[in-house]
PDB file of C-alpha atoms and ligand atoms in Angstrom:
ATOM      1  CA  UNK D  30       1.079  40.184 -36.558  1.00 82.00           C
ATOM      2  CA  UNK D  31       1.786  36.824 -38.183  1.00 92.00           C
ATOM      3  CA  UNK D  32      -1.206  34.553 -38.653  1.00 97.00           C
ATOM      4  CA  UNK D  33      -2.269  32.427 -35.688  1.00 98.00           C
ATOM      5  CA  UNK D  34      -4.253  29.236 -35.509  1.00 98.00           C
ATOM      6  CA  UNK D  35      -5.675  26.831 -32.932  1.00 98.00           C
ATOM      7  CA  UNK D  36      -4.959  23.130 -32.798  1.00 98.00           C
ATOM      8  CA  UNK D  37      -6.794  21.029 -30.206  1.00 99.00           C
ATOM      9  CA  UNK D  38      -5.524  17.555 -29.345  1.00 99.00           C
ATOM     10  CA  UNK D  39      -8.829  15.880 -28.507  1.00 98.00           C
ATOM     11  CA  UNK D  40      -9.509  13.568 -25.520  1.00 98.00           C
ATOM     12  CA  UNK D  41      -9.084  10.382 -27.603  1.00 98.00           C
ATOM     13  CA  UNK D  42      -5.555  11.367 -28.651  1.00 98.00           C
ATOM     14  CA  UNK D  43      -4.612  12.423 -25.114  1.00 98.00           C
ATOM     15  CA  UNK D  44      -5.749   9.037 -23.747  1.00 98.00           C
ATOM     16  CA  UNK D  45      -3.891   7.199 -26.515  1.00 98.00           C
ATOM     17  CA  UNK D  46      -0.608   8.918 -25.701  1.00 98.00           C
ATOM     18  CA  UNK D  47      -0.364  10.848 -28.962  1.00 98.00           C
ATOM     19  CA  UNK D  48       0.354  14.341 -27.562  1.00 98.00           C
ATOM     20  CA  UNK D  49       4.113  14.123 -28.176  1.00 98.00           C
ATOM     21  CA  UNK D  50       3.799  12.770 -31.709  1.00 98.00           C
ATOM     22  CA  UNK D  51       1.369  15.521 -32.708  1.00 98.00           C
ATOM     23  CA  UNK D  52       3.462  18.312 -31.151  1.00 98.00           C
ATOM     24  CA  UNK D  53       6.537  16.905 -32.862  1.00 98.00           C
ATOM     25  CA  UNK D  54       4.839  17.261 -36.272  1.00 98.00           C
ATOM     26  CA  UNK D  55       4.139  20.947 -35.561  1.00 98.00           C
ATOM     27  CA  UNK D  56       7.761  21.531 -34.555  1.00 97.00           C
ATOM     28  CA  UNK D  57       9.369  19.684 -37.437  1.00 96.00           C
ATOM     29  CA  UNK D  58       7.212  21.606 -39.923  1.00 96.00           C
ATOM     30  CA  UNK D  59       8.830  24.798 -38.615  1.00 95.00           C
ATOM     31  CA  UNK D  60       5.750  26.238 -36.915  1.00 96.00           C
ATOM     32  CA  UNK D  61       6.001  28.172 -33.661  1.00 97.00           C
ATOM     33  CA  UNK D  62       3.958  27.253 -30.565  1.00 98.00           C
ATOM     34  CA  UNK D  63       3.074  30.450 -28.686  1.00 98.00           C
ATOM     35  CA  UNK D  64       0.740  28.991 -26.027  1.00 98.00           C
ATOM     36  CA  UNK D  65      -0.134  25.490 -24.895  1.00 98.00           C
ATOM     37  CA  UNK D  66      -2.241  24.016 -22.108  1.00 98.00           C
ATOM     38  CA  UNK D  67      -3.925  20.815 -21.006  1.00 98.00           C
ATOM     39  CA  UNK D  68      -7.454  21.417 -19.770  1.00 98.00           C
ATOM     40  CA  UNK D  69     -10.953  20.014 -19.230  1.00 98.00           C
ATOM     41  CA  UNK D  70     -13.621  22.034 -21.006  1.00 98.00           C
ATOM     42  CA  UNK D  71     -17.034  22.779 -19.541  1.00 96.00           C
ATOM     43  CA  UNK D  72     -20.218  22.257 -21.476  1.00 95.00           C
ATOM     44  CA  UNK D  73     -20.467  26.037 -22.042  1.00 96.00           C
ATOM     45  CA  UNK D  74     -16.907  26.317 -23.333  1.00 97.00           C
ATOM     46  CA  UNK D  75     -17.592  23.537 -25.866  1.00 98.00           C
ATOM     47  CA  UNK D  76     -20.743  25.398 -26.955  1.00 98.00           C
ATOM     48  CA  UNK D  77     -18.615  28.501 -27.568  1.00 98.00           C
ATOM     49  CA  UNK D  78     -15.817  26.664 -29.345  1.00 98.00           C
ATOM     50  CA  UNK D  79     -18.240  24.834 -31.635  1.00 98.00           C
ATOM     51  CA  UNK D  80     -20.949  27.528 -31.857  1.00 98.00           C
ATOM     52  CA  UNK D  81     -21.308  26.983 -35.621  1.00 98.00           C
ATOM     53  CA  UNK D  82     -22.185  23.306 -35.068  1.00 98.00           C
ATOM     54  CA  UNK D  83     -24.602  23.667 -32.157  1.00 97.00           C
ATOM     55  CA  UNK D  84     -27.738  23.044 -34.204  1.00 97.00           C
ATOM     56  CA  UNK D  85     -26.313  20.056 -36.102  1.00 98.00           C
ATOM     57  CA  UNK D  86     -27.605  16.549 -35.386  1.00 98.00           C
ATOM     58  CA  UNK D  87     -24.146  15.357 -34.422  1.00 98.00           C
ATOM     59  CA  UNK D  88     -23.594  18.164 -31.884  1.00 98.00           C
ATOM     60  CA  UNK D  89     -24.699  16.302 -28.675  1.00 98.00           C
ATOM     61  CA  UNK D  90     -22.251  13.496 -29.504  1.00 98.00           C
ATOM     62  CA  UNK D  91     -19.477  15.989 -30.287  1.00 98.00           C
ATOM     63  CA  UNK D  92     -20.076  17.933 -27.067  1.00 98.00           C
ATOM     64  CA  UNK D  93     -20.119  14.838 -24.839  1.00 98.00           C
ATOM     65  CA  UNK D  94     -16.938  13.531 -26.472  1.00 98.00           C
ATOM     66  CA  UNK D  95     -15.056  16.813 -26.030  1.00 98.00           C
ATOM     67  CA  UNK D  96     -15.939  17.045 -22.300  1.00 98.00           C
ATOM     68  CA  UNK D  97     -15.134  13.342 -21.702  1.00 98.00           C
ATOM     69  CA  UNK D  98     -11.484  13.960 -20.771  1.00 98.00           C
ATOM     70  CA  UNK D  99      -8.620  16.425 -20.904  1.00 98.00           C
ATOM     71  CA  UNK D 100      -7.589  17.983 -24.186  1.00 98.00           C
ATOM     72  CA  UNK D 101      -4.525  19.974 -25.183  1.00 99.00           C
ATOM     73  CA  UNK D 102      -5.052  23.429 -26.700  1.00 98.00           C
ATOM     74  CA  UNK D 103      -2.166  24.768 -28.771  1.00 99.00           C
ATOM     75  CA  UNK D 104      -1.833  28.265 -30.234  1.00 98.00           C
ATOM     76  CA  UNK D 105       0.441  28.284 -33.273  1.00 98.00           C
ATOM     77  CA  UNK D 106       1.834  31.311 -35.088  1.00 97.00           C
ATOM     78  CA  UNK D 107       3.407  31.592 -38.511  1.00 94.00           C
ATOM     79  CA  UNK D 108       2.864  32.573 -42.107  1.00 93.00           C
ATOM     80  CA  UNK D 109      -0.038  30.516 -43.562  1.00 96.00           C
ATOM     81  CA  UNK D 110      -0.329  28.635 -40.268  1.00 97.00           C
ATOM     82  CA  UNK D 111      -4.100  28.027 -40.662  1.00 98.00           C
ATOM     83  CA  UNK D 112      -3.717  26.326 -44.025  1.00 98.00           C
ATOM     84  CA  UNK D 113      -0.567  24.432 -43.036  1.00 98.00           C
ATOM     85  CA  UNK D 114      -2.077  22.968 -39.851  1.00 98.00           C
ATOM     86  CA  UNK D 115      -5.210  21.921 -41.812  1.00 98.00           C
ATOM     87  CA  UNK D 116      -2.927  20.083 -44.255  1.00 98.00           C
ATOM     88  CA  UNK D 117      -1.044  18.383 -41.418  1.00 98.00           C
ATOM     89  CA  UNK D 118      -4.415  17.368 -39.905  1.00 98.00           C
ATOM     90  CA  UNK D 119      -5.931  15.730 -42.987  1.00 98.00           C
ATOM     91  CA  UNK D 120      -9.641  15.746 -43.794  1.00 98.00           C
ATOM     92  CA  UNK D 121     -12.211  15.707 -40.955  1.00 98.00           C
ATOM     93  CA  UNK D 122     -13.474  12.167 -41.520  1.00 98.00           C
ATOM     94  CA  UNK D 123     -10.531  10.007 -40.406  1.00 98.00           C
ATOM     95  CA  UNK D 124     -11.192   7.032 -42.754  1.00 98.00           C
ATOM     96  CA  UNK D 125     -10.883   9.451 -45.695  1.00 98.00           C
ATOM     97  CA  UNK D 126      -7.700  11.110 -44.422  1.00 98.00           C
ATOM     98  CA  UNK D 127      -4.485  10.447 -46.327  1.00 98.00           C
ATOM     99  CA  UNK D 128      -1.739   8.422 -44.631  1.00 98.00           C
ATOM    100  CA  UNK D 129       0.954  10.845 -43.511  1.00 98.00           C
ATOM    101  CA  UNK D 130      -1.601  13.255 -42.063  1.00 98.00           C
ATOM    102  CA  UNK D 131      -2.411  13.218 -38.353  1.00 98.00           C
ATOM    103  CA  UNK D 132      -5.929  11.847 -38.814  1.00 98.00           C
ATOM    104  CA  UNK D 133      -4.791   9.554 -41.608  1.00 98.00           C
ATOM    105  CA  UNK D 134      -2.132   8.028 -39.372  1.00 98.00           C
ATOM    106  CA  UNK D 135      -4.109   7.751 -36.131  1.00 98.00           C
ATOM    107  CA  UNK D 136      -7.867   8.050 -36.666  1.00 97.00           C
ATOM    108  CA  UNK D 137     -10.611   5.643 -37.741  1.00 97.00           C
ATOM    109  CA  UNK D 138     -13.672   7.661 -36.742  1.00 97.00           C
ATOM    110  CA  UNK D 139     -15.467  10.952 -37.554  1.00 97.00           C
ATOM    111  CA  UNK D 140     -16.150  12.042 -33.966  1.00 97.00           C
ATOM    112  CA  UNK D 141     -12.988  10.592 -32.384  1.00 98.00           C
ATOM    113  CA  UNK D 142     -10.864  12.255 -35.054  1.00 98.00           C
ATOM    114  CA  UNK D 143      -7.791  13.028 -32.933  1.00 98.00           C
ATOM    115  CA  UNK D 144      -7.557  16.804 -33.404  1.00 98.00           C
ATOM    116  CA  UNK D 145      -9.414  19.971 -34.297  1.00 98.00           C
ATOM    117  CA  UNK D 146      -7.881  22.854 -36.220  1.00 98.00           C
ATOM    118  CA  UNK D 147      -9.346  26.209 -37.242  1.00 98.00           C
ATOM    119  CA  UNK D 148     -10.445  26.476 -40.859  1.00 98.00           C
ATOM    120  CA  UNK D 149      -9.785  30.172 -41.547  1.00 98.00           C
ATOM    121  CA  UNK D 150      -7.859  33.041 -39.929  1.00 98.00           C
ATOM    122  CA  UNK D 151     -10.963  34.903 -38.617  1.00 98.00           C
ATOM    123  CA  UNK D 152     -12.297  31.679 -37.179  1.00 98.00           C
ATOM    124  CA  UNK D 153      -8.891  30.920 -35.637  1.00 98.00           C
ATOM    125  CA  UNK D 154      -8.900  34.254 -33.781  1.00 98.00           C
ATOM    126  CA  UNK D 155     -12.405  33.550 -32.464  1.00 98.00           C
ATOM    127  CA  UNK D 156     -11.600  29.985 -31.363  1.00 98.00           C
ATOM    128  CA  UNK D 157      -8.309  31.069 -29.772  1.00 98.00           C
ATOM    129  CA  UNK D 158     -10.222  33.700 -27.774  1.00 98.00           C
ATOM    130  CA  UNK D 159     -12.443  30.952 -26.314  1.00 98.00           C
ATOM    131  CA  UNK D 160      -9.470  29.011 -24.921  1.00 98.00           C
ATOM    132  CA  UNK D 161      -6.716  31.605 -24.352  1.00 98.00           C
ATOM    133  CA  UNK D 162      -6.293  35.129 -23.000  1.00 98.00           C
ATOM    134  CA  UNK D 163      -4.018  37.578 -24.861  1.00 96.00           C
ATOM    135  CA  UNK D 164      -1.534  37.424 -21.965  1.00 98.00           C
ATOM    136  CA  UNK D 165      -1.139  33.644 -22.470  1.00 98.00           C
ATOM    137  CA  UNK D 166       0.744  34.220 -25.744  1.00 98.00           C
ATOM    138  CA  UNK D 167       4.540  34.236 -25.594  1.00 98.00           C
ATOM    139  CA  UNK D 168       6.335  36.454 -28.089  1.00 97.00           C
ATOM    140  CA  UNK D 169       9.736  35.081 -29.107  1.00 96.00           C
ATOM    141  CA  UNK D 170      11.892  34.149 -32.087  1.00 94.00           C
ATOM    142  CA  UNK D 171      13.001  30.620 -32.892  1.00 93.00           C
ATOM    143  CA  UNK D 172      16.701  30.468 -33.750  1.00 89.00           C
ATOM    144  CA  UNK D 173      15.956  28.762 -37.083  1.00 87.00           C
ATOM    145  CA  UNK D 174      13.120  31.137 -38.023  1.00 88.00           C
ATOM    146  CA  UNK D 175      15.016  32.938 -40.806  1.00 88.00           C
ATOM    147  CA  UNK D 176      15.752  29.524 -42.374  1.00 89.00           C
ATOM    148  CA  UNK D 177      12.079  28.555 -42.415  1.00 87.00           C
ATOM    149  CA  UNK D 178      10.233  31.656 -43.665  1.00 82.00           C
TER     150      UNK D 178
HETATM  151  P1  CMP H 226     -13.663  19.139 -35.894  1.00 73.40           P
HETATM  152  O1  CMP H 226     -12.584  19.533 -36.820  1.00 73.40           O
HETATM  153  O2  CMP H 226     -13.371  19.195 -34.436  1.00 73.40           O
HETATM  154  O3  CMP H 226     -14.947  20.066 -36.183  1.00 73.40           O
HETATM  155  C1  CMP H 226     -16.258  19.653 -35.828  1.00 73.40           C
HETATM  156  C2  CMP H 226     -16.324  18.214 -35.430  1.00 73.40           C
HETATM  157  O4  CMP H 226     -17.597  17.608 -35.445  1.00 73.40           O
HETATM  158  C3  CMP H 226     -15.504  17.428 -36.419  1.00 73.40           C
HETATM  159  O5  CMP H 226     -14.134  17.674 -36.243  1.00 73.40           O
HETATM  160  C4  CMP H 226     -15.970  15.999 -36.118  1.00 73.40           C
HETATM  161  O6  CMP H 226     -15.235  15.405 -35.092  1.00 73.40           O
HETATM  162  C5  CMP H 226     -17.392  16.199 -35.588  1.00 73.40           C
HETATM  163  N1  CMP H 226     -18.412  15.637 -36.461  1.00 73.40           N
HETATM  164  C6  CMP H 226     -19.243  14.642 -36.153  1.00 73.40           C
HETATM  165  N2  CMP H 226     -20.078  14.388 -37.150  1.00 73.40           N
HETATM  166  C7  CMP H 226     -19.796  15.236 -38.129  1.00 73.40           C
HETATM  167  C8  CMP H 226     -20.331  15.451 -39.442  1.00 73.40           C
HETATM  168  N3  CMP H 226     -21.338  14.716 -39.928  1.00 73.40           N
HETATM  169  N4  CMP H 226     -19.760  16.415 -40.192  1.00 73.40           N
HETATM  170  C9  CMP H 226     -18.730  17.156 -39.717  1.00 73.40           C
HETATM  171  N5  CMP H 226     -18.205  16.996 -38.470  1.00 73.40           N
HETATM  172  C10 CMP H 226     -18.729  16.040 -37.701  1.00 73.40           C
END
């Protein structure tokens, strides 16, 4: 199975009307979206998604921000998709992110940093399992696929 990753469009980006712009960047890169949904997360779901950060000092702020409004969860599949989506995202702290990246173009803050993306394939599978069921994934070919990979 080709590598999968999770990209979350966070509540700040949803409220600012950036969903379309962010999805467009995934599409024009040649990546394939295999599941997508807009949703409100519960406190418990945020704890699961960010289990590795739960004992950090910034966690209460992160949790309350993530539950503050709807987010868009996107499952993406393709060769090297984890690394590619991380590159499209830019570094975590928005003020440090290069122009041309998603956070570099839209973010000014560390907590309200527009998106989340998984940092390694094993982590991607775990995070995807928090937000999606296996039956949510759609298996299909894009007509330009052979021209991309
Ligand atoms: P994200 O990629 O969603 O992963 C964890 C999030 O915690 C991160 O983006 C930031 O929004 C948030 N965060 C807040 N403070 C920090 C910090 N000091 N270091 C790393 N992440 C932080």
